XYZ file of C-alpha atoms in Angstrom:
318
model
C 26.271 -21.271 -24.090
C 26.483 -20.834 -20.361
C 26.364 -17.207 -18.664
C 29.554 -15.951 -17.435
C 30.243 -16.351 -13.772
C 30.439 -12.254 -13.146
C 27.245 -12.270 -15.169
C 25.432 -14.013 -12.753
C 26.959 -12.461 -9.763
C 26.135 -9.082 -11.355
C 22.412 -9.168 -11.324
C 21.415 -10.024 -7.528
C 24.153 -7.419 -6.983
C 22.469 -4.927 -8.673
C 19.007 -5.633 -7.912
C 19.980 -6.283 -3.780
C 18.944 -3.197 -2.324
C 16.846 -1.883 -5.149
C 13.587 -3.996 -3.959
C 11.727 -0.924 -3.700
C 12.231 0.771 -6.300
C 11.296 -2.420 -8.400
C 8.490 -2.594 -6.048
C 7.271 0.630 -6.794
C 7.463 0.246 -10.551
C 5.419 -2.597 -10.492
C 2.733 -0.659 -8.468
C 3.269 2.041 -11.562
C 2.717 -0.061 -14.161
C -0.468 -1.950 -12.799
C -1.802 1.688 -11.730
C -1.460 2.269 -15.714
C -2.729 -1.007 -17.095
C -5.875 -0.638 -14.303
C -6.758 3.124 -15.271
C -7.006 2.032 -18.915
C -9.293 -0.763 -18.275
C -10.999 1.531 -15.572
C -11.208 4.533 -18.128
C -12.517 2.295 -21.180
C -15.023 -0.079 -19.259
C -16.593 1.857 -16.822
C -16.255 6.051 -18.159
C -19.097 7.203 -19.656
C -19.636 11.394 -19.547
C -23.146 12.029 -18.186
C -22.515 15.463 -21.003
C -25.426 17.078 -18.494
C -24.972 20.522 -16.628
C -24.160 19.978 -12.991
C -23.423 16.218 -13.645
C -20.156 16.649 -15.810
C -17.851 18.259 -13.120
C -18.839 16.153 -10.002
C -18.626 12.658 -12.491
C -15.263 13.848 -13.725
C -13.874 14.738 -10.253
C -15.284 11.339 -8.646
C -13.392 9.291 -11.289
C -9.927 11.540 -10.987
C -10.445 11.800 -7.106
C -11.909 8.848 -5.383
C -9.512 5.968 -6.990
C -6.542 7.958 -6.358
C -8.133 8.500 -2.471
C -8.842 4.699 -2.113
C -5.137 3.897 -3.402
C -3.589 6.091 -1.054
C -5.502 4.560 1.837
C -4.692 1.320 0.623
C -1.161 1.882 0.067
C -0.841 2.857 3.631
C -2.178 -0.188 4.909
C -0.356 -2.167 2.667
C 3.205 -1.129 4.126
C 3.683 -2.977 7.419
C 5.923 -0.447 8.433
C 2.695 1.395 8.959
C 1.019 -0.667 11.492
C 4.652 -0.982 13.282
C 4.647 2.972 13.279
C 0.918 2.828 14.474
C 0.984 0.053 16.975
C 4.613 0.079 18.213
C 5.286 1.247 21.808
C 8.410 2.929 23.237
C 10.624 0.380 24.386
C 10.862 0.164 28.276
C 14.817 -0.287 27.436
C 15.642 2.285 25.351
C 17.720 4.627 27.693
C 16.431 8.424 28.678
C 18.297 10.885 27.354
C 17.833 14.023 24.878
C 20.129 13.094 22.167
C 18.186 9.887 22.158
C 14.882 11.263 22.039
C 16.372 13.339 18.684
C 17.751 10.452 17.549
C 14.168 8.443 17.491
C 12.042 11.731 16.645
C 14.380 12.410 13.409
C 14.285 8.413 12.592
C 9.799 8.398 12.814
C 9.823 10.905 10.340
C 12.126 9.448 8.070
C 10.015 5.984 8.404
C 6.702 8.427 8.311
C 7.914 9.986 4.927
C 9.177 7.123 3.301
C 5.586 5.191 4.095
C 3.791 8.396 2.645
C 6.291 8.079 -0.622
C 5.931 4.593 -0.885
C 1.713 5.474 -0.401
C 1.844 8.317 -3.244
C 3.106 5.929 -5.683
C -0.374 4.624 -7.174
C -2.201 7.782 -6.788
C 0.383 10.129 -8.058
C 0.411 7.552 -11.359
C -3.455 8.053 -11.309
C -3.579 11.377 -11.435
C -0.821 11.284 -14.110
C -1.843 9.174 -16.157
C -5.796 10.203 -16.076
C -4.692 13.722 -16.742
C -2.754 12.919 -19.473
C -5.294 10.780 -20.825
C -7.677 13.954 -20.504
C -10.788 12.043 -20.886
C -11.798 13.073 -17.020
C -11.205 16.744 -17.098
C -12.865 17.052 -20.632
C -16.073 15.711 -18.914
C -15.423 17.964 -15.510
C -14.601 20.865 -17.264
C -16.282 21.284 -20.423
C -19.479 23.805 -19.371
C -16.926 26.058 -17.861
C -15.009 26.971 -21.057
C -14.790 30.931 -21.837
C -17.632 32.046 -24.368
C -15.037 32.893 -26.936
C -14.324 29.064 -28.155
C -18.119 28.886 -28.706
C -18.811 29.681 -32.212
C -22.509 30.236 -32.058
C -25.408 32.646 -31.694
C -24.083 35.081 -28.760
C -27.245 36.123 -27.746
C -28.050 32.626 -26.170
C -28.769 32.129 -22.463
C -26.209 31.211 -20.027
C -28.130 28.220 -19.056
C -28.510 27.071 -22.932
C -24.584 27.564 -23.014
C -23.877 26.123 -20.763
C -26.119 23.112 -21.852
C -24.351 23.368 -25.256
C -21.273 22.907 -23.929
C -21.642 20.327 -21.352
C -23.152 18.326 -24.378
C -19.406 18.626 -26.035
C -17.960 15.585 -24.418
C -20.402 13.553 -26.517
C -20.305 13.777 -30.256
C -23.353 12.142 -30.776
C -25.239 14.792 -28.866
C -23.119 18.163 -30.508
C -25.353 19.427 -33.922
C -23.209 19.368 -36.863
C -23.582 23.434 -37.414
C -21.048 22.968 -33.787
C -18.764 20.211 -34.558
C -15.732 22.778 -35.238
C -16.361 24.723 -32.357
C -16.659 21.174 -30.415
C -13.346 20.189 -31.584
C -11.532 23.089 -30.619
C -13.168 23.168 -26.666
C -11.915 19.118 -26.255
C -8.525 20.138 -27.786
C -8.409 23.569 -25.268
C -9.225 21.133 -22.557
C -7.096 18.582 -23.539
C -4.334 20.549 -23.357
C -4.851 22.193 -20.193
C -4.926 18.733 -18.549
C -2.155 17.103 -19.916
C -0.036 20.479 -18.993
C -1.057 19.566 -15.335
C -0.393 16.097 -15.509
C 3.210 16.490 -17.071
C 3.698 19.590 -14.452
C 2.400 16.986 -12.073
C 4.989 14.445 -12.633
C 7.982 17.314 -12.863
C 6.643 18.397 -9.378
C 6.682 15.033 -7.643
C 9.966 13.804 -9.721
C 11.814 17.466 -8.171
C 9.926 16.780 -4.775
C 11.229 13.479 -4.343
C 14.825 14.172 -5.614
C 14.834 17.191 -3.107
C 13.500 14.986 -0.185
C 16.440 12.214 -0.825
C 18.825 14.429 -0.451
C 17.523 16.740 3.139
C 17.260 12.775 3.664
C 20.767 12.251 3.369
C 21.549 15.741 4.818
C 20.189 15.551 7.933
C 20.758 11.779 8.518
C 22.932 11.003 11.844
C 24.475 7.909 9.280
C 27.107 8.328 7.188
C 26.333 6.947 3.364
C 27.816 3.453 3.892
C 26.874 3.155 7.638
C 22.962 4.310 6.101
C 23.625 1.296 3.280
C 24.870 -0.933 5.909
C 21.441 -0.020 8.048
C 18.923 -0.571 5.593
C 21.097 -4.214 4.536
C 20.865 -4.972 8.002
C 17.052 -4.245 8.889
C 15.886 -6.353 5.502
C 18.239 -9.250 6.559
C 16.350 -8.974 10.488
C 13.122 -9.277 8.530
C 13.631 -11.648 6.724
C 15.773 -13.917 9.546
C 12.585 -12.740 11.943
C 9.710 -13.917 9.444
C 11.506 -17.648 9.641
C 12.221 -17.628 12.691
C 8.346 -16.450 13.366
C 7.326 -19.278 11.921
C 8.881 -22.104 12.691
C 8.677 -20.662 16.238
C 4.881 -20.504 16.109
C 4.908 -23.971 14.457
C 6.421 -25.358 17.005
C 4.687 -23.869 19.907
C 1.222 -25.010 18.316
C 2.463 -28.829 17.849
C 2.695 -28.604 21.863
C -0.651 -27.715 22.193
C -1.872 -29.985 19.066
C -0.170 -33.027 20.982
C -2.041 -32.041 24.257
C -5.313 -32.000 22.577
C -4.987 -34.866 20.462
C -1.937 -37.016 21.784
C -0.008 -37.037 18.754
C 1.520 -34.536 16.244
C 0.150 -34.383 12.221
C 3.149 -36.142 10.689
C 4.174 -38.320 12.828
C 5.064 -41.865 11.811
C 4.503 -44.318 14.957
C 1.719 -43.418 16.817
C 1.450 -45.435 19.635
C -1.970 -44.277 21.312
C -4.083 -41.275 20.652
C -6.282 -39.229 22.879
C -10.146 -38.707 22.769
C -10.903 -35.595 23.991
C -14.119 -34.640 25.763
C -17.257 -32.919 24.999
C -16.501 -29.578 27.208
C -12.721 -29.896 25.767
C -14.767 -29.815 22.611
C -16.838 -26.946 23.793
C -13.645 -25.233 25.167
C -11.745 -25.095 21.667
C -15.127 -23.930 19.819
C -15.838 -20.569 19.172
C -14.256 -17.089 18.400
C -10.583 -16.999 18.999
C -9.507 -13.524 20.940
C -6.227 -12.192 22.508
C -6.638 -13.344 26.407
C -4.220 -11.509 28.602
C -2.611 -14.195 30.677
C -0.452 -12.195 32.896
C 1.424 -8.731 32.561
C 4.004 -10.468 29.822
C 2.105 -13.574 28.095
C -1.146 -13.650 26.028
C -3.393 -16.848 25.052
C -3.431 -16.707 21.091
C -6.271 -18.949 20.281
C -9.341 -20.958 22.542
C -7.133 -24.036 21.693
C -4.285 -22.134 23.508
C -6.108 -20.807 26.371
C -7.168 -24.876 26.882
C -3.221 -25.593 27.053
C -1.916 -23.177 29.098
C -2.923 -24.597 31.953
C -0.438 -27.053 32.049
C 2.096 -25.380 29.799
C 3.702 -22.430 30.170
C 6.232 -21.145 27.232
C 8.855 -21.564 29.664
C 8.467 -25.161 28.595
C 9.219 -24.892 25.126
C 12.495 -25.842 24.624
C 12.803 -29.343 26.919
C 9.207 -30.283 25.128
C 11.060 -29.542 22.135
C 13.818 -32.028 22.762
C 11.933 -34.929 23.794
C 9.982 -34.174 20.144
């Protein structure tokens, strides 16, 4: 049995325009899946004084750093933001200037949400896990879950209980006390990791709707927008392309005196040892003039007797 026509046209429907929160689900879930296989391959409590907190800090801290970096230079919109320059005809004006400051930080905000997603799941999920802030936190419990000898040193205490993560290293007469600092501690982490996930879930509810507040579009015209920029992209990345394609078969048929592909090939070209010398190398950006750049060695060979002016005729005798 075939699915119904309104069926089909239901799903891309409902998914157009929902790409990121997909996308951001996805990043959730392999956060998850990678902190488990982090946590159970590569955890191990040092269950030493001084060692415990700084181990259990690195391991809740420095992943959730390096995915935050990374999810910033994963967005592309980043780089735009970074590298893009103020376009020489966008028209003066103060209302314009508003205009572009209040649409930066809505692009600046929505990169650091789309950022937060992996490390905020870290944290979460590590938290609730507890395993980390057991380890950190465990010689810093209050002397009244330690059911022992009270007239101990603080240093053999704290020994004591920085030994409670591992159960191979707690003495039996301890084991109840043990259990009751991992559950205390336990506790107190996944209370911050659910209070973590209310506090980013009411943060980012809030933030959608200032958002949609203090937006100068109206809620279709903002749908409309956003349609509108991913169909550019995605017209943009084809048309990048084939554009770039094209413009390197010009400078492939130069060197070479035919195109890859092509099916008569009436004479080839041999080209020299310094034309050979002149393509070698590292490839960097050569400024040209004030509005062209030479892409590539092989380019910079080329341009002398091609300028992109020449593009499309070259392109119709191909």
């Amino acid at each position: 049995m075939g699915i119904p026509n309104f069926v089909q046209l239901t799903w891309p429907t409902f998914l157009k325009g929902k790409e990121v929160v997909i996308a951001n689900a996805i990043i959730a879930i392999l956060t998850i899946g990678g902190q488990q296989l982090f946590s159970f391959f590569t955890f191990s409590c040092p269950c030493h004084v001084g060692q415990n907190l700084i181990y259990g800090l690195a391991f809740l801290g420095v992943p959730a750093l390096i995915l935050l970096v990374v999810g910033y230079a994963l967005n592309n919109q980043t780089w735009r933001l970074v590298t893009g320059k103020r376009s020489p005809l966008q028209a003066e004006g103060t209302q314009n200037q508003l205009l572009q400051c209040k649409l930066t930080c809505f692009v600046l905000c929505s990169i650091t949400g789309r950022a937060l997603v992996a490390p905020v799941t870290w944290l979460a999920v590590t938290l609730i896990n507890g395993s980390y802030y057991v380890c950190a936190m465990s010689e810093y419990v209050s002397v009244y879950y330690y059911g022992a000898n009270p007239n101990i040193t603080a240093s053999d205490r704290k020994k004591i209980l920085a030994a409670f993560p591992c159960s191979q290293l707690v003495p039996p007469e301890l084991s109840r006390a043990r259990d009751e600092v991992i559950l205390l501690l336990r506790y107190q982490s996944q209370v911050a990791g659910w209070l973590l996930i209310a506090v980013v879930v009411i943060t980012v509810f809030l933030s959608y709707c200032l958002a949609s507040c203090f937006s100068p579009l109206s809620f279709l015209h903002f749908r409309y927008w956003t349609s509108y920029v991913h169909n550019e992209q995605e017209l943009f990345d084809e048309a990048t392309d084939q554009h770039s394609k094209l413009y390197a078969i010009q400078h492939i048929r130069k060197f070479f005196g035919f195109v890859p592909g092509s099916e008569n090939v009436g004479e080839i070209r041999i080209p020299s040892l310094r034309e050979w010398q002149a393509i070698s190398g590292l490839a960097f950006l050569k400024l040209v003039d004030e509005e062209h750049y030479d892409y590539s060695l092989l380019h910079d060979w080329a341009f002398d007797g091609l300028h992109p002016d020449c593009l499309i005729a070259l392109l119709q005798k191909g």
